[in-house]
XYZ file of C-alpha atoms in Angstrom:
369
model
C -71.081 -4.611 97.093
C -72.177 -3.114 94.014
C -73.290 0.105 95.709
C -69.871 0.293 97.660
C -67.927 0.101 94.283
C -70.009 2.721 92.708
C -69.668 5.167 95.676
C -65.834 4.266 95.499
C -65.682 4.975 91.783
C -67.549 8.459 92.354
C -64.967 9.408 95.279
C -62.146 8.536 92.745
C -63.963 10.506 89.792
C -64.293 13.690 92.341
C -60.314 13.270 93.343
C -59.527 13.057 89.555
C -61.464 16.011 88.675
C -60.472 18.241 91.652
C -56.707 17.332 90.452
C -57.057 17.729 86.982
C -59.502 20.652 86.414
C -57.010 23.073 87.134
C -54.882 23.852 84.075
C -51.885 24.973 86.340
C -52.085 21.132 88.090
C -52.209 19.434 84.707
C -48.937 21.197 83.432
C -47.149 20.574 87.100
C -48.011 16.468 86.647
C -46.730 16.332 83.120
C -44.283 18.618 82.419
C -41.705 17.983 85.460
C -41.723 14.374 84.681
C -40.799 14.950 81.031
C -38.201 17.440 81.906
C -36.882 15.342 84.420
C -36.779 12.409 82.265
C -34.739 14.081 79.592
C -32.439 15.525 82.302
C -31.576 12.339 83.505
C -31.018 10.465 80.434
C -28.633 13.320 78.885
C -27.036 14.411 82.394
C -26.915 11.614 84.501
C -24.354 9.536 82.688
C -21.046 8.131 83.949
C -19.833 7.232 80.204
C -16.713 9.203 79.426
C -17.183 10.274 75.758
C -14.864 13.434 76.154
C -11.243 12.978 77.791
C -9.067 15.840 77.453
C -5.272 14.996 78.094
C -1.933 16.160 77.720
C 1.046 14.609 76.736
C 4.709 15.063 77.892
C 6.704 12.990 75.392
C 10.444 13.090 76.162
C 11.037 10.292 74.328
C 9.767 11.483 70.785
C 9.722 7.740 69.448
C 8.161 5.616 66.688
C 6.558 3.662 69.616
C 5.268 6.398 71.681
C 3.896 8.015 68.669
C 2.003 4.834 67.662
C 0.529 4.345 71.243
C -0.536 8.275 71.045
C -2.156 7.547 67.599
C -3.986 4.574 68.727
C -5.193 6.679 71.761
C -6.336 9.658 69.641
C -7.936 7.236 67.200
C -10.558 5.899 69.894
C -12.590 9.023 69.484
C -12.814 9.645 73.177
C -9.614 11.309 74.022
C -8.728 14.702 72.324
C -5.334 16.219 73.101
C -5.383 19.596 74.870
C -1.659 20.107 75.191
C 1.578 18.772 73.989
C 4.034 19.750 77.060
C 7.623 20.156 76.923
C 8.459 20.331 80.576
C 6.925 18.952 83.578
C 6.468 22.148 85.143
C 3.231 22.800 83.244
C 1.652 19.497 84.340
C 0.357 21.216 87.697
C -1.285 24.115 85.912
C -3.086 22.062 83.373
C -4.649 19.782 86.002
C -5.312 22.663 88.769
C -7.454 24.431 85.993
C -9.140 21.367 84.958
C -8.203 21.856 81.406
C -6.737 18.183 81.568
C -8.540 14.941 83.004
C -5.116 13.147 82.641
C -1.292 13.946 81.466
C 0.511 10.987 80.109
C 4.165 11.098 80.738
C 6.764 9.110 78.437
C 10.211 9.019 79.821
C 13.121 10.083 77.593
C 14.212 6.154 77.411
C 10.757 4.961 76.760
C 11.393 3.872 73.230
C 15.127 2.559 73.925
C 13.657 0.462 76.829
C 10.917 -0.957 75.133
C 13.433 -2.218 72.193
C 16.184 -3.398 74.105
C 14.153 -4.680 77.491
C 10.946 -5.367 76.058
C 9.436 -3.497 78.936
C 9.003 0.361 79.729
C 6.625 2.169 81.995
C 4.159 4.764 81.095
C 3.089 7.344 83.822
C -0.581 8.385 83.939
C -1.215 11.584 86.153
C -5.110 11.822 86.988
C -7.113 14.641 88.204
C -8.397 12.787 91.390
C -10.934 15.256 92.518
C -13.807 13.459 90.670
C -12.732 10.069 91.518
C -15.445 8.314 89.220
C -14.277 9.905 86.004
C -10.517 9.406 87.110
C -11.128 5.983 87.586
C -13.140 5.504 84.112
C -10.278 7.110 82.561
C -7.767 4.990 83.853
C -9.522 2.007 82.726
C -9.935 3.402 79.238
C -6.069 4.127 79.073
C -5.469 0.413 80.329
C -7.510 -0.812 77.568
C -5.819 1.257 74.725
C -2.317 0.122 76.415
C -3.533 -3.845 76.345
C -4.436 -3.334 72.814
C -1.367 -1.752 72.089
C 0.715 -4.274 73.768
C -1.080 -6.941 71.661
C 0.425 -5.438 68.347
C 4.195 -5.934 69.748
C 5.038 -9.552 68.783
C 7.351 -12.107 70.526
C 6.926 -10.479 74.127
C 5.484 -12.631 76.617
C 5.112 -10.005 79.750
C 3.067 -6.874 79.014
C 5.545 -4.450 77.190
C 3.964 -1.285 78.321
C 3.221 -0.877 82.058
C 1.024 1.829 83.421
C 2.090 3.725 86.610
C -0.937 5.737 87.925
C -0.918 8.639 90.171
C -4.066 10.465 91.249
C -3.675 13.838 92.400
C -5.966 15.300 95.123
C -7.172 11.917 95.683
C -4.408 9.345 95.919
C -6.696 6.120 96.051
C -9.676 7.524 93.939
C -11.999 7.124 96.895
C -15.642 8.192 95.897
C -16.034 9.472 99.300
C -13.369 12.125 98.718
C -15.364 13.448 95.891
C -18.640 13.553 97.150
C -18.355 14.809 100.618
C -16.821 18.053 99.581
C -19.573 18.620 97.027
C -22.118 17.798 99.666
C -20.841 20.889 101.666
C -22.343 23.167 99.068
C -25.520 21.119 97.783
C -26.909 19.824 101.374
C -26.915 23.408 102.482
C -28.478 24.341 99.440
C -31.636 22.157 99.690
C -32.242 23.427 103.322
C -31.596 27.118 102.518
C -33.446 27.223 99.338
C -36.594 25.387 101.335
C -36.324 27.921 104.038
C -36.037 31.090 102.043
C -39.061 29.640 99.792
C -41.266 29.074 102.834
C -40.743 32.267 104.604
C -43.063 34.706 102.899
C -45.613 32.118 101.768
C -45.813 30.727 105.462
C -46.710 34.332 106.424
C -49.358 34.548 103.876
C -50.853 31.132 104.830
C -50.856 31.792 108.328
C -52.357 35.357 108.119
C -49.544 36.965 109.861
C -48.440 38.965 106.649
C -50.833 41.615 106.827
C -49.768 42.055 110.440
C -46.092 42.357 109.456
C -47.121 44.932 106.830
C -48.489 47.433 109.217
C -45.344 47.325 111.485
C -42.906 50.478 111.251
C -40.374 48.438 108.769
C -40.059 48.829 105.215
C -40.659 45.903 102.661
C -36.853 46.085 101.971
C -36.111 45.512 105.572
C -38.773 42.593 105.732
C -36.791 40.939 102.959
C -33.502 41.445 104.710
C -34.913 39.844 107.615
C -35.981 36.923 106.035
C -32.824 36.475 104.181
C -30.372 36.978 106.831
C -31.479 33.697 109.102
C -31.555 31.717 106.069
C -27.845 32.492 105.266
C -26.760 32.105 108.770
C -28.367 28.603 109.031
C -26.936 27.545 105.463
C -23.483 28.505 106.560
C -23.681 26.521 109.863
C -25.197 23.716 107.748
C -21.917 23.621 105.516
C -19.557 24.161 108.431
C -21.092 21.038 110.028
C -20.774 18.930 106.848
C -17.285 20.007 106.686
C -16.602 18.944 110.310
C -17.991 15.499 109.530
C -16.112 15.210 106.530
C -12.884 15.820 108.153
C -13.196 14.325 111.597
C -15.308 11.401 110.940
C -14.804 10.081 107.319
C -10.966 11.418 107.569
C -11.079 13.312 104.162
C -8.461 15.935 105.223
C -8.718 19.519 103.739
C -5.749 20.951 102.113
C -7.074 24.564 101.596
C -7.781 27.576 104.052
C -11.207 27.519 105.682
C -11.337 31.310 105.106
C -11.336 31.016 101.291
C -13.914 28.311 101.641
C -16.110 30.635 103.907
C -16.056 33.455 101.475
C -17.201 31.188 98.569
C -20.028 29.426 100.530
C -21.313 32.881 101.726
C -21.600 34.413 98.022
C -23.234 31.006 97.155
C -25.601 31.109 99.810
C -26.641 34.706 99.137
C -27.417 33.516 95.600
C -29.557 30.368 96.795
C -31.312 33.069 99.166
C -32.094 35.027 96.419
C -33.614 32.189 94.382
C -35.783 31.133 97.237
C -36.897 34.572 98.251
C -38.075 34.661 94.706
C -39.993 31.593 94.653
C -41.615 32.957 97.814
C -42.768 36.093 96.512
C -44.408 34.255 93.589
C -46.082 31.673 95.715
C -49.493 32.134 97.367
C -49.190 29.407 100.042
C -46.734 27.086 101.200
C -47.932 23.943 99.103
C -47.063 26.174 96.026
C -43.583 27.118 97.301
C -42.788 23.549 98.413
C -43.791 22.668 94.873
C -41.828 25.032 92.902
C -38.919 24.320 95.133
C -38.697 20.558 94.386
C -39.337 21.144 90.825
C -36.226 23.275 90.509
C -33.958 21.414 93.004
C -33.816 18.338 90.708
C -32.306 20.004 87.820
C -30.179 22.197 89.664
C -28.560 19.219 91.666
C -28.474 16.889 88.483
C -26.705 19.429 86.478
C -24.204 20.653 89.263
C -21.470 18.147 88.507
C -21.904 16.535 91.813
C -22.067 12.932 90.657
C -21.578 13.100 86.795
C -18.845 15.624 85.106
C -20.389 18.516 83.329
C -18.134 18.022 80.347
C -20.054 14.736 79.749
C -23.268 16.482 79.221
C -24.679 17.758 75.958
C -23.329 20.979 74.947
C -26.701 22.608 75.535
C -26.781 21.362 79.005
C -23.283 22.670 79.551
C -24.413 26.301 78.573
C -27.447 25.945 81.088
C -25.468 25.023 83.872
C -23.802 28.551 83.859
C -27.038 29.699 85.342
C -26.414 27.021 88.091
C -24.772 28.607 91.381
C -24.648 25.178 92.761
C -22.102 23.880 89.644
C -19.860 26.506 90.666
C -20.020 26.368 94.315
C -19.085 22.601 94.075
C -15.939 23.554 91.723
C -15.105 26.024 94.297
C -15.446 23.930 97.325
C -13.660 20.945 95.641
C -10.791 23.087 94.588
C -10.116 24.620 98.176
C -10.936 21.389 99.960
C -8.986 19.035 98.054
C -6.261 20.976 96.075
C -5.794 23.818 98.503
C -6.408 26.496 95.794
C -6.380 29.898 97.005
C -8.958 32.618 96.499
C -7.111 34.232 93.574
C -7.090 30.738 91.619
C -11.112 30.349 92.082
C -12.243 34.001 91.481
C -13.859 32.719 88.228
C -16.327 30.610 89.993
C -17.524 33.674 91.901
C -18.619 35.505 88.588
C -21.559 33.335 88.015
C -22.902 33.022 91.644
C -22.389 37.043 92.150
C -24.567 37.239 88.782
C -27.320 35.260 90.251
C -27.438 36.923 93.678
C -27.418 40.308 91.692
C -30.144 39.237 89.600
C -32.520 37.294 92.090
C -32.224 39.221 95.126
C -33.688 42.744 93.132
C -36.086 40.227 91.504
C -37.606 38.950 94.705
C -37.788 42.725 96.142
C -39.470 43.735 93.039
C -41.926 40.869 93.263
C -42.632 41.430 96.948
C -43.529 45.173 96.273
C -45.758 44.037 93.233
C -47.408 41.720 95.445
C -48.213 44.089 97.837
C -49.515 46.584 95.627
């Protein structure tokens, strides 16, 4: 028994030495864990610490002012606009500048004083159902505390009339499924692109490919196009399942969605090919891809809104093409926004593609040399 345990201990020692003797392995074992813990701790939060809202106060009375002062005093709500016409509500919510709009009717104060009750309309951006639901709950809490300060009234004086745009019932499925159109295809496309060149090296067919009468740029394009086509087909499949199986209606036009997904897929392929050019084998390519995928998905706004993240993380998300792809898909799919309203989302994705594709080509030629 002692001899058995001794041999087992030697085998375990050998495996530990094999894993830890390489400095790169030690970094890979420790750094991603620390990085991902920090990312989840700061980025994966459903707490609403910053709620931008707008006000359309047609009453302009003392009671509406007191309720707004109580709302501003929470420290979580900050007013981004004071409206004078209902026509501007759609622009603010469509652009994402305001998460919600409070509408005080012209007779709010008079009805509250004479009848003892008055409705307060809350218009929510329902594209992110979790955020909208949390914001509505916080508004209800503030209104309940305000009602408690009004003496001599049995029933709640201020009643909320909540309406969510783009997601009337605030269903989480309407928020998640459009985001998956971009995120699920990204995982597969990046993996395919990252393994393309690394697989050739590991299988020993890379040198055979080099003696064929094709240039390195043609090889890169040949590696990129299949991954792009597969990514677009996967996005189309997720979209069809969302529409016909889960009954999430699409409000926008599919050509606008296709153009956005094409640009996004090209950017993802550029990242994947850069990883593939850097990797010596498939194991390295898979490891680098998984290490990169976690922060990309976490900092994309798929589950938690970007505005809730620390400012440093919000700045870092500008280098994440998935963040802008999800925003584009949700706006086109749920809101029905045309291309001229989502053109800003194209800029970061085009920049990532313009940087990573030439970088992959340069790395490819450099590794050949």
